[in-house]
């Protein structure tokens, strides 16, 4: 008797406890009673599932924000549609030039060895040049080098002691002084003399000689060769000297000149739009959508941007549909006027709703884009240019799509864990009740599917409008009413019941997951009627599905629960 009273007390407690989970009359199945024939009337909450527009979008896109009025906005940001290298002028980082110069020292010269005492010398002047080979139509007026290694090589057959004094006004060191250096080679009895001189020209400036337009970008060297009389050589001779000049590891920090008209084209890039794969729909008409191109330009020269953006469409079966293209032609960019000014930002705004809107089930799933940058598009040869290795050109793209739209048959769904039932035997009557709250201003059709532990569908619970009907069909609930400001006044509410029998109860007992699918549409969407989706602190844009059960069980429940109360 003690065990019997304990079991009855626990069942009654379970009924009261589960019923107390509901607020404001949700799933109020009436009073619980225990009949004389030992049947028990239990009220059990099963699940409370919510589908929020904002939450669903966050699963598929980068950002969902609200404006000052609470209107939901879909926001997409792509920081690097185009990331252009800092130095637009392609300056070779290795330059070399070699000069082979015969130096004639003979008796017929104005100063001959015969008249020179052993400590005297004879001098000869040599000039030579090296040249930067740049792209045709390009002029380099000066270049500040962050790093530059200069190597001077002397390879000579002069047997006497010899000194080379070299200077150039086309290279200024870090203090602004013309480059000057000397090298003394000892006399040898035979063979060639070879010497390498390395000079660090970091933070130097190069000002090439452009006086001859047909032969520009020269660096001229003046070389005085002083040959000292050597007692080992007592006859006139002709000596050959090879001079090599090498610029190595050039790293230009800032360059002035005219960089010519050049075009740089990006490869075609793609961005997938998973929202239309995750949430297919038959029709979409966005009232307004804007794309913003924000171009950060540090190139000190006239620059033009051209871009092409194409959306690819397909239907829910993957069949390709028509593509749509937006051309952005001849966008002139602002640019800094002095080398140390900050980059200048130019912003363009384009309407893109035509790229997004679609009907007949063909909606965008991918965006392809490419861009072209043209330097000095109008050939302003008289205008000086400057670029530095830090003066990048970067194009960022942003899109804002306010949720003011017409939508037809938008499919949203969610899979949730299903706790199951506390009883499995002795069920004499099983009534499933669904309370639906629709806070969307969109009509909704709701389907519920039962799934096993492998996420396989084992049954479907399609609600009926009339408790006595035998035909099952999806639950249809109208959109929530809205006020003049477009905000939802209060959710639309619908409550339906369905009596489960036989295999339907068995399937529910074996259910591990519930798949809830809603199909949302604007009322009269074929006439393009618009609705606005707001984030509301009270409803949060929910389509809410609450399931509960009213179960009448016989005394057989004692057998199925006996082990739970053993020892009480």
Coordinates of C-alpha atoms in Angstrom, one line a residue:
X1 CA 0.0 0.0 0.0
X2 CA 2.9 2.3 0.8
X3 CA 4.4 1.7 -2.7
X4 CA 1.0 2.4 -4.3
X5 CA 0.5 5.7 -2.5
X6 CA 4.1 6.8 -3.4
X7 CA 3.6 6.1 -7.1
X8 CA 0.3 7.9 -7.2
X9 CA 1.8 10.9 -5.4
X10 CA 4.7 11.0 -7.9
X11 CA 2.4 10.8 -10.9
X12 CA 0.3 13.6 -9.5
X13 CA 3.5 15.6 -8.7
X14 CA 4.8 15.1 -12.3
X15 CA 1.5 16.3 -13.7
X16 CA 1.5 19.4 -11.6
X17 CA 5.2 20.1 -12.2
X18 CA 5.0 19.7 -16.0
X19 CA 1.8 21.8 -16.2
X20 CA 3.5 24.6 -14.3
X21 CA 6.0 25.1 -17.0
X22 CA 3.6 27.0 -19.2
X23 CA 2.8 30.6 -18.9
X24 CA -0.4 32.5 -19.5
X25 CA -2.5 29.5 -20.3
X26 CA -0.3 27.9 -22.9
X27 CA -1.3 24.2 -23.2
X28 CA -3.8 24.5 -20.4
X29 CA -5.4 21.1 -20.6
X30 CA -7.7 21.4 -17.6
X31 CA -7.6 19.9 -14.2
X32 CA -5.9 16.7 -13.5
X33 CA -8.0 13.9 -12.1
X34 CA -7.6 10.3 -11.0
X35 CA -10.6 8.2 -11.8
X36 CA -11.9 5.3 -9.8
X37 CA -10.7 2.8 -12.4
X38 CA -7.1 3.8 -12.0
X39 CA -6.7 5.9 -15.1
X40 CA -4.6 9.0 -15.0
X41 CA -5.0 12.2 -17.1
X42 CA -1.5 13.7 -17.6
X43 CA -0.5 16.9 -19.2
X44 CA 3.0 16.9 -20.6
X45 CA 4.9 19.7 -22.4
X46 CA 7.0 18.3 -25.3
X47 CA 8.9 21.1 -26.9
X48 CA 9.1 24.9 -27.5
X49 CA 10.8 25.7 -30.8
X50 CA 11.4 29.1 -32.2
X51 CA 12.5 30.2 -35.7
X52 CA 13.9 33.8 -35.7
X53 CA 14.5 35.6 -38.9
X54 CA 17.6 37.3 -37.5
X55 CA 19.0 34.1 -36.0
X56 CA 18.5 32.3 -39.3
X57 CA 20.2 34.9 -41.3
X58 CA 23.2 35.0 -38.9
X59 CA 23.8 31.4 -39.8
X60 CA 24.3 32.2 -43.4
X61 CA 25.7 35.7 -43.7
X62 CA 28.4 37.8 -42.0
X63 CA 26.3 40.4 -40.3
X64 CA 22.7 41.2 -39.4
X65 CA 22.2 44.6 -37.9
X66 CA 19.2 46.8 -37.0
X67 CA 18.8 50.5 -37.9
X68 CA 17.6 53.2 -35.5
X69 CA 14.0 52.1 -36.1
X70 CA 14.7 48.4 -35.5
X71 CA 14.5 47.4 -39.2
X72 CA 16.6 44.3 -39.9
X73 CA 19.5 44.8 -42.4
X74 CA 21.6 42.3 -44.0
X75 CA 25.1 43.6 -44.2
X76 CA 28.0 42.1 -46.2
X77 CA 31.6 43.3 -46.0
X78 CA 34.5 42.4 -48.3
X79 CA 37.7 44.3 -47.3
X80 CA 39.9 43.3 -50.3
X81 CA 38.1 43.2 -53.6
X82 CA 41.3 44.6 -55.0
X83 CA 44.6 45.0 -53.2
X84 CA 47.1 46.7 -55.5
X85 CA 50.8 46.7 -54.8
X86 CA 52.3 49.8 -53.4
X87 CA 54.9 50.7 -56.1
X88 CA 53.1 50.9 -59.4
X89 CA 56.4 51.5 -61.3
X90 CA 58.3 48.2 -61.9
X91 CA 61.9 49.2 -61.2
X92 CA 64.4 46.4 -61.6
X93 CA 66.1 45.5 -58.4
X94 CA 69.3 44.4 -60.1
X95 CA 71.2 46.7 -62.6
X96 CA 74.6 46.2 -64.0
X97 CA 76.9 47.8 -66.7
X98 CA 80.4 46.9 -67.8
X99 CA 82.9 49.1 -69.7
X100 CA 86.0 47.8 -71.4
X101 CA 88.4 50.7 -71.8
X102 CA 91.9 50.4 -73.4
X103 CA 94.4 52.9 -71.8
X104 CA 97.4 53.6 -74.1
X105 CA 100.6 54.7 -72.4
X106 CA 103.3 55.1 -75.0
X107 CA 106.4 57.1 -75.9
X108 CA 104.5 59.2 -78.3
X109 CA 102.1 60.6 -75.6
X110 CA 102.5 64.1 -74.3
X111 CA 103.9 62.6 -71.1
X112 CA 106.1 59.6 -71.8
X113 CA 107.6 57.2 -69.3
X114 CA 111.1 58.2 -70.4
X115 CA 110.7 61.7 -69.0
X116 CA 108.9 60.6 -65.8
X117 CA 110.9 60.1 -62.7
X118 CA 110.3 56.9 -60.6
X119 CA 108.0 58.8 -58.1
X120 CA 105.9 60.5 -60.7
X121 CA 102.7 59.5 -62.3
X122 CA 100.5 59.9 -65.4
X123 CA 96.8 60.4 -65.3
X124 CA 94.0 59.7 -67.7
X125 CA 90.3 60.7 -67.6
X126 CA 87.6 58.2 -68.3
X127 CA 83.8 58.6 -68.4
X128 CA 81.2 55.8 -68.5
X129 CA 77.5 55.3 -67.8
X130 CA 75.1 52.7 -66.6
X131 CA 71.4 52.8 -67.4
X132 CA 68.2 51.7 -65.9
X133 CA 66.1 49.9 -68.4
X134 CA 62.4 50.8 -67.6
X135 CA 59.2 50.2 -69.4
X136 CA 58.7 52.3 -72.6
X137 CA 56.7 55.5 -71.9
X138 CA 58.0 55.6 -68.3
X139 CA 60.2 58.4 -66.9
X140 CA 62.0 58.1 -63.6
X141 CA 63.0 61.5 -62.3
X142 CA 64.3 60.5 -58.9
X143 CA 64.1 57.6 -56.5
X144 CA 64.6 57.4 -52.8
X145 CA 66.0 54.0 -51.8
X146 CA 65.3 52.3 -48.6
X147 CA 68.1 49.9 -49.4
X148 CA 70.7 49.7 -52.2
X149 CA 74.0 47.9 -52.4
X150 CA 76.5 49.4 -54.9
X151 CA 79.3 47.2 -56.1
X152 CA 82.2 48.6 -58.2
X153 CA 84.5 46.1 -59.9
X154 CA 87.9 46.8 -61.4
X155 CA 89.6 44.2 -63.6
X156 CA 92.8 45.6 -65.1
X157 CA 96.0 44.7 -66.9
X158 CA 98.0 47.7 -65.6
X159 CA 101.1 46.3 -64.0
X160 CA 102.0 49.5 -62.2
X161 CA 100.5 50.9 -59.0
X162 CA 97.3 52.5 -60.1
X163 CA 94.6 54.6 -58.3
X164 CA 91.0 55.0 -59.4
X165 CA 89.1 58.1 -58.3
X166 CA 85.4 57.8 -59.1
X167 CA 82.5 60.3 -58.6
X168 CA 78.9 60.7 -59.8
X169 CA 76.5 63.5 -59.3
X170 CA 73.5 61.2 -60.2
X171 CA 73.8 59.4 -56.8
X172 CA 73.5 61.3 -53.5
X173 CA 74.2 59.6 -50.2
X174 CA 72.0 59.7 -47.1
X175 CA 73.4 63.2 -46.4
X176 CA 72.8 64.5 -49.9
X177 CA 76.4 64.4 -51.0
X178 CA 77.5 63.2 -54.5
X179 CA 78.9 59.7 -54.4
X180 CA 82.8 59.7 -54.4
X181 CA 85.3 56.9 -53.6
X182 CA 88.8 55.9 -54.4
X183 CA 90.7 52.6 -54.8
X184 CA 94.5 52.0 -55.0
X185 CA 95.8 48.8 -56.6
X186 CA 99.4 47.6 -56.1
X187 CA 101.8 46.8 -59.0
X188 CA 102.2 43.2 -60.0
X189 CA 104.8 41.5 -62.2
X190 CA 102.3 39.6 -64.3
X191 CA 98.6 38.7 -64.8
X192 CA 95.5 40.7 -64.1
X193 CA 94.5 42.7 -61.0
X194 CA 90.9 42.2 -59.7
X195 CA 89.2 44.3 -57.0
X196 CA 85.6 44.5 -55.8
X197 CA 84.4 47.6 -53.8
X198 CA 81.1 47.3 -51.9
X199 CA 79.3 50.5 -50.8
X200 CA 76.1 50.6 -48.8
X201 CA 73.8 53.2 -50.4
X202 CA 70.8 52.7 -48.1
X203 CA 68.7 55.9 -47.7
X204 CA 70.4 57.3 -50.9
X205 CA 68.8 59.1 -53.7
X206 CA 69.2 58.5 -57.4
X207 CA 68.6 61.3 -59.9
X208 CA 69.1 59.9 -63.4
X209 CA 70.3 61.9 -66.4
X210 CA 67.2 62.3 -68.6
X211 CA 68.7 65.1 -70.8
X212 CA 68.6 62.8 -73.9
X213 CA 65.0 61.5 -74.3
X214 CA 66.2 58.8 -76.6
X215 CA 68.6 57.5 -74.0
X216 CA 67.2 58.3 -70.6
X217 CA 67.8 57.0 -67.0
X218 CA 71.6 57.3 -67.2
X219 CA 74.0 57.4 -64.2
X220 CA 77.2 59.0 -65.3
X221 CA 80.6 58.3 -63.7
X222 CA 83.7 60.3 -64.0
X223 CA 86.9 58.3 -63.4
X224 CA 90.4 59.6 -63.0
X225 CA 93.0 56.8 -63.4
X226 CA 96.4 57.7 -61.9
X227 CA 99.3 55.3 -62.9
X228 CA 102.4 55.5 -60.9
X229 CA 105.8 54.8 -62.5
X230 CA 107.0 51.3 -61.5
X231 CA 110.7 50.3 -62.0
X232 CA 109.6 46.9 -63.0
X233 CA 108.0 48.3 -66.2
X234 CA 110.4 50.3 -68.4
X235 CA 108.7 50.3 -71.8
X236 CA 105.6 51.8 -73.3
X237 CA 102.5 49.6 -73.4
X238 CA 98.7 49.5 -73.9
X239 CA 96.8 48.4 -70.8
X240 CA 93.1 47.2 -70.8
X241 CA 90.9 48.0 -67.8
X242 CA 87.4 46.6 -67.3
X243 CA 85.1 48.5 -65.0
X244 CA 81.8 47.0 -63.8
X245 CA 79.1 48.8 -61.9
X246 CA 76.4 46.9 -60.1
X247 CA 73.2 48.0 -58.3
X248 CA 72.0 45.0 -56.2
X249 CA 68.9 44.5 -54.0
X250 CA 67.3 47.8 -54.9
X251 CA 64.4 48.6 -52.7
X252 CA 62.8 51.9 -53.8
X253 CA 60.9 53.6 -51.1
X254 CA 59.6 56.6 -53.0
X255 CA 59.8 57.4 -56.7
X256 CA 59.0 60.5 -58.8
X257 CA 58.5 60.7 -62.5
X258 CA 55.9 59.7 -65.0
X259 CA 54.9 56.1 -64.8
X260 CA 53.1 55.8 -68.2
X261 CA 49.6 54.5 -68.9
X262 CA 49.4 51.0 -67.4
X263 CA 46.5 48.6 -66.8
X264 CA 46.4 46.1 -64.0
X265 CA 43.6 43.5 -64.1
X266 CA 42.6 41.2 -61.3
X267 CA 41.6 37.6 -61.8
X268 CA 37.9 36.7 -61.6
X269 CA 37.0 36.1 -58.0
X270 CA 33.8 34.5 -56.6
X271 CA 31.7 34.9 -53.5
X272 CA 29.1 32.3 -52.6
X273 CA 25.7 33.3 -51.3
X274 CA 24.7 30.4 -49.0
X275 CA 21.5 32.1 -47.8
X276 CA 19.7 31.1 -51.0
X277 CA 20.9 27.5 -50.7
X278 CA 20.0 27.3 -47.0
X279 CA 16.7 29.1 -47.4
X280 CA 15.3 28.5 -50.9
X281 CA 12.4 30.5 -52.1
X282 CA 10.2 30.9 -55.1
X283 CA 10.2 34.7 -55.4
X284 CA 12.1 37.6 -53.9
X285 CA 11.7 41.3 -54.5
X286 CA 13.9 43.6 -52.4
X287 CA 12.7 47.1 -52.2
X288 CA 16.2 48.6 -52.1
X289 CA 19.7 47.4 -51.8
X290 CA 22.9 49.4 -52.0
X291 CA 26.5 48.5 -52.6
X292 CA 29.3 50.8 -51.5
X293 CA 32.8 50.7 -53.1
X294 CA 35.3 52.4 -50.8
X295 CA 38.6 52.9 -52.6
X296 CA 41.7 53.8 -50.5
X297 CA 44.2 55.4 -52.9
X298 CA 47.8 56.3 -51.9
X299 CA 49.1 56.4 -55.5
X300 CA 50.1 60.0 -56.4
X301 CA 48.8 59.9 -60.0
X302 CA 45.5 59.9 -61.9
X303 CA 43.8 56.5 -61.5
X304 CA 40.7 55.0 -63.0
X305 CA 38.8 52.0 -61.7
X306 CA 36.6 49.7 -63.8
X307 CA 34.8 46.8 -62.3
X308 CA 32.3 44.1 -63.3
X309 CA 30.0 42.3 -60.9
X310 CA 27.9 39.4 -62.1
X311 CA 25.4 37.3 -60.1
X312 CA 24.7 33.7 -61.2
X313 CA 21.3 32.2 -60.6
X314 CA 19.8 28.7 -60.4
X315 CA 16.6 27.1 -59.1
X316 CA 16.2 24.8 -56.2
X317 CA 17.1 21.8 -58.5
X318 CA 20.4 23.4 -59.4
X319 CA 19.4 24.3 -62.9
X320 CA 21.2 27.5 -64.0
X321 CA 19.2 30.6 -64.8
X322 CA 19.9 33.9 -66.3
X323 CA 22.9 35.9 -65.0
X324 CA 22.8 39.6 -64.2
X325 CA 25.8 42.0 -64.6
X326 CA 26.5 45.4 -63.1
X327 CA 29.2 47.4 -64.9
X328 CA 31.1 50.1 -63.0
X329 CA 32.8 52.1 -65.8
X330 CA 35.3 54.9 -65.6
X331 CA 35.3 55.6 -61.8
X332 CA 37.9 58.3 -61.4
X333 CA 39.7 58.1 -58.1
X334 CA 41.0 61.0 -55.9
X335 CA 44.6 60.7 -55.0
X336 CA 47.1 62.4 -52.6
X337 CA 48.9 65.5 -53.9
X338 CA 52.0 65.2 -51.8
X339 CA 54.1 62.1 -51.0
X340 CA 53.6 62.2 -47.3
X341 CA 49.9 63.0 -47.3
X342 CA 47.6 60.2 -46.1
X343 CA 45.8 58.0 -48.6
X344 CA 42.6 59.5 -50.0
X345 CA 39.3 57.6 -49.9
X346 CA 36.8 57.8 -52.8
X347 CA 33.4 56.3 -52.2
X348 CA 30.9 55.1 -54.9
X349 CA 27.4 53.9 -54.2
X350 CA 25.4 51.7 -56.5
X351 CA 21.9 50.2 -56.4
X352 CA 22.0 46.4 -56.6
X353 CA 18.5 45.2 -55.9
X354 CA 18.2 44.1 -59.6
X355 CA 21.2 41.8 -59.0
X356 CA 19.4 40.1 -56.1
X357 CA 15.7 40.0 -57.1
X358 CA 14.5 36.9 -58.8
X359 CA 11.4 35.0 -59.6
X360 CA 10.3 31.6 -61.0
X361 CA 12.7 30.1 -58.4
X362 CA 15.9 31.5 -60.1
X363 CA 17.8 33.2 -57.3
X364 CA 21.5 34.2 -57.0
X365 CA 23.8 31.7 -55.4
X366 CA 27.2 33.1 -56.4
X367 CA 28.7 36.5 -57.3
X368 CA 31.6 36.8 -59.7
X369 CA 33.7 40.0 -59.8
X370 CA 36.8 41.4 -61.4
X371 CA 38.4 44.9 -61.6
X372 CA 40.8 46.8 -63.7
X373 CA 43.0 49.7 -62.6
X374 CA 44.3 52.2 -65.2
X375 CA 47.2 54.5 -64.3
X376 CA 47.4 57.9 -66.0
X377 CA 44.3 57.1 -68.1
X378 CA 44.5 60.4 -70.1
X379 CA 48.3 60.3 -70.7
X380 CA 49.0 63.6 -68.8
X381 CA 52.8 63.6 -69.6
X382 CA 53.2 67.0 -68.1
X383 CA 51.8 65.9 -64.7
X384 CA 54.4 64.5 -62.3
X385 CA 53.6 61.2 -60.6
X386 CA 54.8 59.7 -57.4
X387 CA 54.4 56.4 -55.7
X388 CA 55.9 54.8 -52.6
X389 CA 56.0 51.2 -51.6
X390 CA 53.5 52.0 -48.9
X391 CA 51.0 53.8 -51.1
X392 CA 48.6 51.0 -51.8
X393 CA 45.4 51.0 -53.7
X394 CA 42.7 49.0 -51.9
X395 CA 39.0 48.5 -52.9
X396 CA 36.6 47.4 -50.2
X397 CA 33.0 46.5 -50.9
X398 CA 30.0 46.7 -48.6
X399 CA 26.4 45.8 -49.2
X400 CA 23.3 46.8 -47.2
X401 CA 20.0 45.1 -47.8
X402 CA 17.1 46.4 -45.6
X403 CA 14.5 43.8 -45.0
X404 CA 11.7 45.5 -46.9
X405 CA 10.7 42.9 -49.3
X406 CA 8.2 40.7 -51.0
X407 CA 8.9 37.0 -50.6
X408 CA 7.2 34.0 -52.0
X409 CA 7.5 30.5 -50.4
X410 CA 10.6 31.2 -48.3
X411 CA 11.6 27.9 -46.6
X412 CA 13.0 28.1 -43.1
X413 CA 13.6 25.1 -40.9
X414 CA 15.3 23.9 -37.8
X415 CA 16.0 20.5 -36.2
X416 CA 15.7 20.3 -32.4
X417 CA 16.3 17.6 -29.8
X418 CA 13.1 15.9 -28.6
X419 CA 13.1 14.8 -25.0
X420 CA 10.4 12.1 -25.5
X421 CA 7.7 10.8 -23.2
X422 CA 8.0 9.6 -19.6
X423 CA 5.6 6.7 -20.3
X424 CA 5.6 3.9 -22.9
X425 CA 2.8 1.6 -21.8
X426 CA -0.8 1.8 -20.9
X427 CA -1.6 4.8 -23.1
X428 CA -5.4 4.7 -23.7
X429 CA -5.7 8.2 -25.3
X430 CA -3.1 10.5 -26.8
X431 CA -4.0 14.0 -27.9
X432 CA -1.3 16.3 -29.4
X433 CA -1.8 20.0 -29.1
X434 CA 0.1 22.7 -30.9
X435 CA 0.1 26.4 -30.0
X436 CA 1.6 28.5 -32.8
X437 CA 2.6 32.2 -32.4
X438 CA 3.5 33.9 -35.7
X439 CA 5.3 37.2 -35.1
X440 CA 6.3 37.6 -38.7
X441 CA 4.2 39.8 -41.0
X442 CA 4.4 36.8 -43.4
X443 CA 1.8 34.0 -43.8
X444 CA 3.2 30.7 -42.6
X445 CA 2.6 27.1 -43.5
X446 CA 4.1 24.8 -40.9
X447 CA 5.2 21.1 -41.2
X448 CA 6.5 18.9 -38.4
X449 CA 8.5 15.7 -39.0
X450 CA 9.5 13.1 -36.6
X451 CA 13.1 11.8 -36.9
X452 CA 15.0 8.9 -35.3
X453 CA 18.5 8.9 -33.8
X454 CA 19.9 8.8 -37.3
X455 CA 18.0 11.9 -38.4
X456 CA 15.8 9.7 -40.7
X457 CA 12.2 10.8 -41.0
X458 CA 9.9 8.2 -39.5
X459 CA 6.6 10.1 -39.6
X460 CA 5.0 13.5 -40.1
X461 CA 2.5 15.3 -38.0
X462 CA 0.4 17.5 -40.3
X463 CA -2.1 19.5 -38.2
X464 CA -5.8 19.4 -39.0
X465 CA -8.1 22.4 -38.6
X466 CA -11.0 20.3 -37.1
X467 CA -10.5 17.9 -34.3
X468 CA -12.9 15.4 -35.9
X469 CA -11.4 15.5 -39.4
X470 CA -9.5 12.5 -40.6
X471 CA -7.6 14.4 -43.3
X472 CA -4.2 15.7 -42.2
X473 CA -2.7 18.8 -43.8
X474 CA -0.1 21.5 -43.0
X475 CA -0.9 24.1 -40.5
X476 CA -1.6 27.5 -42.1
X477 CA -1.3 30.6 -39.9
X478 CA -1.7 34.2 -41.2
X479 CA 0.9 36.8 -40.8
X480 CA 0.9 39.0 -37.7
X481 CA -1.0 42.2 -38.0
X482 CA 1.1 45.4 -38.4
X483 CA 0.5 49.0 -37.6
X484 CA 1.0 52.1 -39.8
X485 CA 4.7 52.1 -39.0
X486 CA 5.1 48.6 -40.3
X487 CA 5.8 47.1 -36.8
X488 CA 4.0 44.0 -35.7
X489 CA 1.2 44.8 -33.3
X490 CA 0.9 41.4 -31.8
X491 CA 1.6 37.9 -32.9
X492 CA -1.0 35.8 -34.7
X493 CA -2.0 32.8 -32.6
X494 CA -3.4 29.5 -33.6
X495 CA -4.1 26.4 -31.5
X496 CA -4.9 23.0 -32.9
X497 CA -5.2 19.4 -31.7
X498 CA -4.8 16.0 -33.3
X499 CA -5.5 12.6 -31.7
X500 CA -2.7 10.1 -32.3
X501 CA -3.4 6.4 -32.5
X502 CA -1.5 3.2 -33.1
X503 CA 1.7 3.5 -35.0
X504 CA 1.6 7.3 -34.7
X505 CA 2.0 7.0 -30.9
X506 CA 4.8 4.4 -31.5
X507 CA 6.6 6.7 -33.9
X508 CA 6.4 9.5 -31.4
X509 CA 7.9 7.3 -28.7
X510 CA 10.8 6.5 -31.0
X511 CA 11.4 10.1 -31.9
X512 CA 14.8 11.7 -31.1
X513 CA 14.6 14.9 -33.1
X514 CA 11.8 17.1 -34.5
X515 CA 12.3 18.8 -37.8
X516 CA 10.1 21.9 -38.0
X517 CA 9.7 23.6 -41.4
X518 CA 8.0 26.8 -42.1
X519 CA 7.1 28.2 -45.5
X520 CA 6.7 32.0 -45.3
X521 CA 5.2 34.2 -47.9
X522 CA 4.0 37.8 -48.2
X523 CA 0.3 38.0 -48.4
X524 CA -0.6 38.5 -52.0
X525 CA 3.1 38.2 -52.9
X526 CA 2.4 37.9 -56.6
X527 CA 1.2 41.5 -56.5
X528 CA 4.5 42.6 -55.0
X529 CA 3.1 43.7 -51.7
X530 CA 5.9 44.8 -49.4
X531 CA 6.5 44.0 -45.7
X532 CA 9.2 45.1 -43.3
X533 CA 10.9 42.8 -40.9
X534 CA 11.8 44.4 -37.6
X535 CA 13.7 43.1 -34.6
X536 CA 11.2 43.4 -31.8
X537 CA 12.3 43.1 -28.2
X538 CA 9.0 41.4 -27.3
X539 CA 8.6 38.9 -30.1
X540 CA 12.1 38.9 -31.6
X541 CA 10.6 38.0 -34.9
X542 CA 9.7 34.5 -33.8
X543 CA 7.7 31.8 -35.4
X544 CA 7.1 29.8 -32.3
X545 CA 5.8 26.2 -32.1
X546 CA 4.8 24.8 -28.7
X547 CA 3.9 21.2 -28.5
X548 CA 2.3 19.3 -25.6
X549 CA 0.4 16.2 -25.1
X550 CA -2.6 15.1 -23.0
X551 CA -2.3 11.5 -22.2
X552 CA -4.8 9.1 -20.4
X553 CA -2.9 6.1 -19.1
X554 CA -4.3 3.0 -17.4
X555 CA -3.0 1.3 -14.3
X556 CA -0.5 -0.6 -16.6
X557 CA 1.7 2.5 -16.1
X558 CA 2.6 1.0 -12.7
X559 CA 4.3 -1.9 -14.4
X560 CA 6.4 0.3 -16.7
X561 CA 7.4 2.7 -13.8
X562 CA 7.8 0.1 -11.0
X563 CA 11.6 0.0 -11.2
X564 CA 11.7 3.8 -10.9
X565 CA 10.0 3.7 -7.5
X566 CA 11.6 0.5 -6.2
X567 CA 12.5 1.0 -2.5
X568 CA 10.3 4.0 -1.9

